[in-house]
Amino acid sequence: MMLALSSELPEPGSYWAMTRLGVPMLLTRLKSGEVRLLINACRHRGAKVVEEGKGKQPRFTCVYHAWTYGLDGKLLALPENGIFGNVDKSGYGLTELAVEERAGLIWGMLTPGVSLDLDEYLGPQMTDLLAKCRLDRFQVVNQIELPAANWKLAFEGYCESYHFISLHAKSFGSFVIPNVLKFDKLGLHSQFLTPVLGIDKCDPSSIDDLKRYVQLAFTCFPTTFFAFASDTAFSSEREAGVEPVERIFINQVLPGDSPETSITISRTVVSTDFIGTPIEEETRHWSMMTHKTVREEDYPVVQSTQETLLSGAQDHLTVGRNEIAIHHLHQTLRQALGDDPSHERQSRMSPRPEPVGSGLQFDY
């Protein structure tokens, strides 16, 4: 899974202690600039070596019995060593997890002893797309955690703009043309382009025009979503003579402690140092409103869906032909889990089987 942007470990000595999917992890950057991913559990009695959060320090000392570790996870010292006899420190380092930094992102495995083949996971198309995005330029404006319902219910909302005209009429729907999507499969992953108001003025040969009138979004399997904001939403910057910066809304939906819950790691990021600049106020306002839209518009509706699922009112949910990215999400999940896609049942609302776009039954 994607764990962090490179900029979230900005310099040697930087660390980030976090828990993802029940795994306490410690992400560090060494003096050499390399990253390490370790399980945040002291090899003595298992206490967390570092409190959750970010910071910078050269070593970590467990508060329980003061065993001390380096940024690379190696055991450096333990008090009253003689009590334990002749301890081979090399056998008591923090447990390592596979990790790789690429394209401005840090990726890791959450299971000890399992290797990370990023080439196989990303595939050539997503590898090329990430290289073009140059995510190493971006820094985080704000990051929050949003509780929600089942992780598939929560993530489906990022995969279509059908709901923009009703649910987001005064927010995203005020500048995005709803329910129009160009969708492309990128192996396990996907890419979609959404037009914004004024696209009739777009010169398709102009990169600047495309950035202004078309929003790029893509997903990394299974549930990490990147959406580039269109320049159109920030016309005041152009009016002020300031070239708009690139802005990305990144959401990572993770299963919670039960099937009915999930946690979304939500980031707003920009491609420049905005602090103390003329765009700082608008950048922070954009970040606040973007998070607010998901928290106050999307996720209450998702929660209401969760609450109706066990009512017995229906034995399936319907995914329309216009919600093509949701089809891709469930199809790739089933492939990854080894499920037989023939188990999908056609909805009564669909007049005939369709390879894409007919009503399908999915398990929540």
XYZ file of C-alpha atoms in Angstrom:
364
model
C 0.000 0.000 0.000
C 0.989 3.629 -0.429
C 2.127 4.851 2.981
C 3.332 8.426 2.481
C 4.474 11.124 0.108
C 8.245 11.508 -0.055
C 7.826 15.034 1.308
C 6.332 13.620 4.513
C 9.835 12.362 5.377
C 11.597 15.566 4.299
C 15.168 14.965 5.515
C 17.512 12.419 7.116
C 16.381 11.630 10.639
C 12.715 12.169 9.793
C 10.284 9.550 11.044
C 6.575 8.816 11.040
C 5.055 6.340 13.494
C 1.598 5.209 12.372
C -0.833 2.318 12.565
C -2.433 1.048 9.375
C -4.842 -1.896 9.308
C -3.815 -2.842 12.832
C -0.081 -2.857 12.095
C 2.014 -0.376 14.162
C 4.738 0.896 11.808
C 7.738 3.183 11.962
C 8.809 4.857 8.720
C 12.270 6.466 8.808
C 14.730 8.226 6.515
C 18.397 7.331 7.021
C 21.400 9.638 6.697
C 21.922 8.148 3.221
C 18.431 9.313 2.218
C 17.040 5.777 2.017
C 13.786 4.904 3.739
C 13.151 2.055 6.160
C 9.865 0.552 7.297
C 9.844 -1.189 10.678
C 7.251 -2.686 12.986
C 6.974 -0.315 15.922
C 7.366 -2.986 18.608
C 10.318 -3.337 20.971
C 11.993 -6.710 20.622
C 12.208 -7.038 24.411
C 8.606 -7.030 25.628
C 6.721 -5.694 22.615
C 5.848 -2.132 23.690
C 5.708 0.561 21.001
C 9.141 2.140 20.730
C 7.815 5.453 19.402
C 4.564 7.290 20.100
C 2.465 7.808 16.984
C 3.259 10.957 15.048
C 5.997 12.613 12.998
C 9.310 14.105 14.013
C 13.063 14.027 13.647
C 15.596 12.251 15.868
C 18.642 10.006 15.425
C 17.492 7.094 17.613
C 14.496 5.686 19.467
C 14.379 4.550 23.094
C 11.533 2.392 24.386
C 9.967 3.982 27.483
C 9.338 0.578 29.088
C 12.915 -0.659 29.616
C 14.992 1.801 27.559
C 16.112 -0.514 24.796
C 17.457 1.844 22.108
C 17.300 1.486 18.327
C 18.765 3.354 15.353
C 16.900 4.787 12.373
C 17.634 1.521 10.556
C 16.004 -0.480 13.357
C 19.237 -1.964 14.704
C 19.439 -2.475 18.460
C 22.081 -0.040 19.755
C 21.959 -0.538 23.507
C 20.045 -2.080 26.391
C 20.427 -1.214 30.105
C 22.226 -3.704 32.353
C 23.215 -5.826 29.433
C 24.928 -8.358 31.686
C 21.623 -9.519 33.148
C 20.731 -10.984 29.768
C 24.078 -12.641 29.227
C 25.969 -12.302 25.964
C 23.218 -10.732 23.814
C 23.799 -10.703 20.070
C 22.291 -7.300 19.251
C 22.086 -8.162 15.564
C 19.316 -10.611 16.356
C 17.162 -8.103 18.225
C 16.623 -5.291 15.759
C 13.136 -4.011 15.009
C 11.305 -6.245 12.535
C 11.685 -4.897 9.012
C 8.959 -4.622 6.388
C 9.567 -4.343 2.653
C 9.542 -0.726 1.478
C 10.361 1.242 -1.676
C 10.342 4.920 -2.559
C 9.375 5.747 -6.125
C 7.752 8.599 -8.053
C 7.456 10.788 -4.960
C 5.596 8.114 -2.971
C 6.641 5.576 -0.334
C 5.177 2.090 -0.699
C 5.341 -0.785 1.772
C 4.173 -4.268 2.671
C 2.396 -4.765 5.983
C 3.378 -8.424 6.435
C 6.887 -9.379 7.672
C 8.855 -11.575 5.301
C 6.791 -10.690 2.217
C 8.722 -9.004 -0.595
C 7.511 -5.960 -2.505
C 7.432 -6.155 -6.310
C 6.392 -2.616 -7.193
C 6.876 -3.169 -10.927
C 4.388 -6.027 -10.931
C 1.903 -4.162 -8.713
C 1.940 -0.870 -10.617
C 2.297 -2.258 -14.112
C 3.787 -0.247 -16.999
C 0.821 2.112 -17.475
C 0.580 3.263 -13.859
C 4.372 3.474 -13.653
C 4.374 5.876 -16.605
C 1.470 7.914 -15.216
C 3.087 8.368 -11.809
C 6.377 9.409 -13.428
C 4.550 12.117 -15.402
C 2.787 13.420 -12.275
C 6.109 14.177 -10.537
C 4.594 13.784 -7.093
C 7.970 14.494 -5.463
C 7.139 18.198 -5.976
C 4.099 18.101 -3.695
C 3.781 18.920 -0.017
C 0.864 18.328 2.318
C -1.414 21.233 3.188
C -3.520 19.170 5.577
C -4.120 15.538 6.496
C -7.099 14.228 8.445
C -8.671 10.866 9.246
C -12.356 10.472 8.455
C -14.431 7.616 9.904
C -17.011 6.124 7.553
C -19.046 3.018 6.779
C -17.898 -0.112 4.915
C -14.734 0.640 2.939
C -16.240 -0.344 -0.420
C -19.288 1.847 0.116
C -17.013 4.748 1.045
C -14.652 4.300 -1.899
C -17.361 3.934 -4.552
C -18.203 7.617 -4.170
C -14.787 8.547 -5.513
C -15.365 6.466 -8.646
C -18.235 8.388 -10.257
C -19.555 11.917 -10.717
C -23.193 10.861 -11.187
C -23.974 12.196 -7.695
C -22.381 15.617 -8.234
C -25.494 17.306 -9.648
C -27.558 16.420 -6.573
C -25.286 15.824 -3.584
C -22.572 18.352 -4.551
C -24.685 20.978 -6.328
C -23.089 23.823 -4.339
C -19.586 22.352 -4.047
C -17.869 20.112 -6.633
C -20.971 20.163 -8.839
C -20.752 23.934 -9.228
C -17.837 23.668 -11.665
C -17.580 19.999 -12.713
C -19.844 18.725 -15.490
C -21.517 15.783 -13.722
C -21.932 12.236 -14.986
C -19.468 12.638 -17.878
C -16.363 10.508 -17.590
C -13.617 9.132 -19.795
C -12.506 5.936 -18.100
C -9.417 3.800 -18.769
C -8.287 0.603 -17.097
C -4.609 0.607 -16.136
C -4.288 -3.017 -15.135
C -5.452 -3.234 -11.515
C -5.671 0.528 -11.414
C -7.726 3.102 -13.319
C -7.698 6.612 -14.725
C -10.588 8.922 -15.473
C -10.942 12.388 -16.937
C -13.797 14.709 -15.990
C -14.692 17.919 -17.883
C -15.376 21.198 -16.090
C -17.474 24.182 -17.103
C -16.014 26.099 -20.034
C -14.600 23.030 -21.781
C -16.232 24.261 -25.001
C -13.455 26.886 -25.009
C -10.705 24.291 -24.600
C -7.948 23.950 -27.188
C -7.107 20.229 -26.924
C -3.618 20.867 -28.283
C -2.838 23.149 -25.326
C -1.584 21.520 -22.116
C -2.552 24.660 -20.179
C -6.101 24.468 -21.529
C -6.382 20.789 -20.682
C -5.283 21.468 -17.095
C -7.853 24.250 -16.927
C -10.840 22.386 -18.329
C -10.215 18.695 -17.608
C -9.696 17.093 -14.203
C -7.428 14.053 -14.066
C -8.047 11.424 -11.408
C -6.641 7.954 -10.932
C -6.895 5.095 -8.466
C -4.205 2.774 -7.159
C -5.659 -0.623 -6.328
C -7.532 -1.218 -4.231
C -8.665 2.074 -2.649
C -6.242 4.969 -3.025
C -7.613 7.910 -5.015
C -5.745 10.884 -6.517
C -7.701 13.804 -8.019
C -6.003 16.799 -9.623
C -8.050 19.969 -9.179
C -8.824 21.923 -12.336
C -7.352 25.420 -12.611
C -10.865 26.681 -13.337
C -11.754 26.458 -9.658
C -8.991 28.949 -8.808
C -9.505 31.692 -11.372
C -8.814 34.356 -8.747
C -5.157 33.362 -8.875
C -4.995 34.164 -12.557
C -6.810 37.454 -11.943
C -4.198 38.325 -9.315
C -1.414 37.555 -11.780
C -0.361 34.421 -9.892
C 0.093 31.214 -11.842
C -2.118 28.537 -10.249
C -0.291 25.758 -8.481
C -1.220 22.118 -8.999
C -3.466 20.734 -6.262
C -4.297 17.109 -5.531
C -6.920 15.591 -3.270
C -5.657 12.175 -2.074
C -7.950 9.763 -0.257
C -7.039 6.325 0.995
C -9.957 4.268 2.309
C -8.955 1.485 4.709
C -11.116 -1.177 6.373
C -11.989 -0.481 10.006
C -12.288 -2.798 12.986
C -15.573 -4.266 11.692
C -17.220 -4.692 8.272
C -19.435 -1.677 9.007
C -16.551 0.757 9.528
C -13.614 2.281 7.664
C -11.057 5.040 8.030
C -10.126 7.433 5.227
C -6.648 8.960 5.288
C -7.392 12.215 3.463
C -4.714 14.603 2.214
C -4.743 17.902 0.352
C -1.406 18.615 -1.330
C 0.063 21.355 -3.534
C 3.047 21.594 -5.850
C 4.763 24.582 -4.229
C 5.751 26.076 -0.918
C 2.589 28.065 -0.229
C 3.312 29.264 3.317
C 3.823 33.020 3.436
C 2.850 33.478 -0.229
C -0.136 35.336 -1.784
C -1.921 32.014 -2.317
C -1.652 30.720 1.261
C -5.098 31.888 2.381
C -6.888 30.472 -0.670
C -4.864 27.255 -0.485
C -5.878 26.672 3.113
C -9.484 27.566 2.306
C -9.477 25.067 -0.590
C -8.084 22.391 1.718
C -10.689 23.056 4.411
C -13.625 23.084 1.987
C -12.439 19.951 0.173
C -12.271 17.927 3.379
C -15.551 19.445 4.556
C -17.352 18.328 1.400
C -16.450 14.691 1.955
C -17.091 14.823 5.699
C -20.445 16.651 5.537
C -21.858 15.636 2.140
C -20.442 12.269 1.020
C -19.932 10.278 4.185
C -23.321 10.934 5.848
C -24.977 9.463 2.742
C -22.575 6.513 2.807
C -23.479 5.941 6.458
C -27.190 6.026 5.613
C -26.577 3.308 3.007
C -24.798 1.205 5.603
C -27.771 1.545 7.936
C -30.251 0.330 5.307
C -28.287 -2.729 4.157
C -29.673 -5.087 6.804
C -33.248 -3.861 6.460
C -34.253 -6.594 4.019
C -35.539 -4.008 1.562
C -33.330 -5.289 -1.256
C -31.003 -8.172 -1.957
C -28.646 -6.200 -4.191
C -27.467 -2.719 -5.063
C -27.420 -1.519 -8.667
C -24.367 -0.123 -10.429
C -25.253 1.624 -13.672
C -23.476 1.652 -17.010
C -22.372 5.213 -16.272
C -20.595 4.037 -13.087
C -17.945 2.118 -14.961
C -15.113 2.690 -12.463
C -17.149 0.970 -9.733
C -17.473 -2.094 -11.959
C -13.699 -2.110 -12.399
C -13.187 -1.803 -8.626
C -15.297 -4.865 -7.818
C -14.040 -6.914 -10.733
C -10.386 -6.372 -9.745
C -11.178 -7.096 -6.091
C -12.736 -10.400 -7.082
C -9.796 -11.273 -9.293
C -7.358 -10.497 -6.475
C -9.371 -12.610 -4.020
C -9.712 -15.477 -6.475
C -13.514 -15.223 -6.644
C -15.335 -16.555 -9.695
C -16.769 -13.541 -11.580
C -19.584 -15.769 -12.869
C -21.099 -15.474 -9.378
C -22.172 -11.948 -10.253
C -25.950 -11.823 -10.617
C -27.590 -9.586 -13.162
C -29.990 -7.032 -11.724
C -33.676 -7.299 -12.543
C -33.336 -3.735 -13.822
C -30.945 -4.800 -16.560
C -32.697 -6.066 -19.706
C -29.782 -8.248 -20.754
C -26.281 -9.180 -19.587
C -23.676 -6.555 -20.374
C -19.883 -6.867 -20.065
C -19.829 -3.459 -18.382
C -22.645 -1.403 -16.898
C -25.309 -3.894 -15.928
C -26.570 -4.101 -12.363
C -24.358 -6.405 -10.322
C -24.508 -7.837 -6.813
C -21.568 -7.092 -4.552
C -21.001 -8.153 -0.951
C -20.621 -5.509 1.742
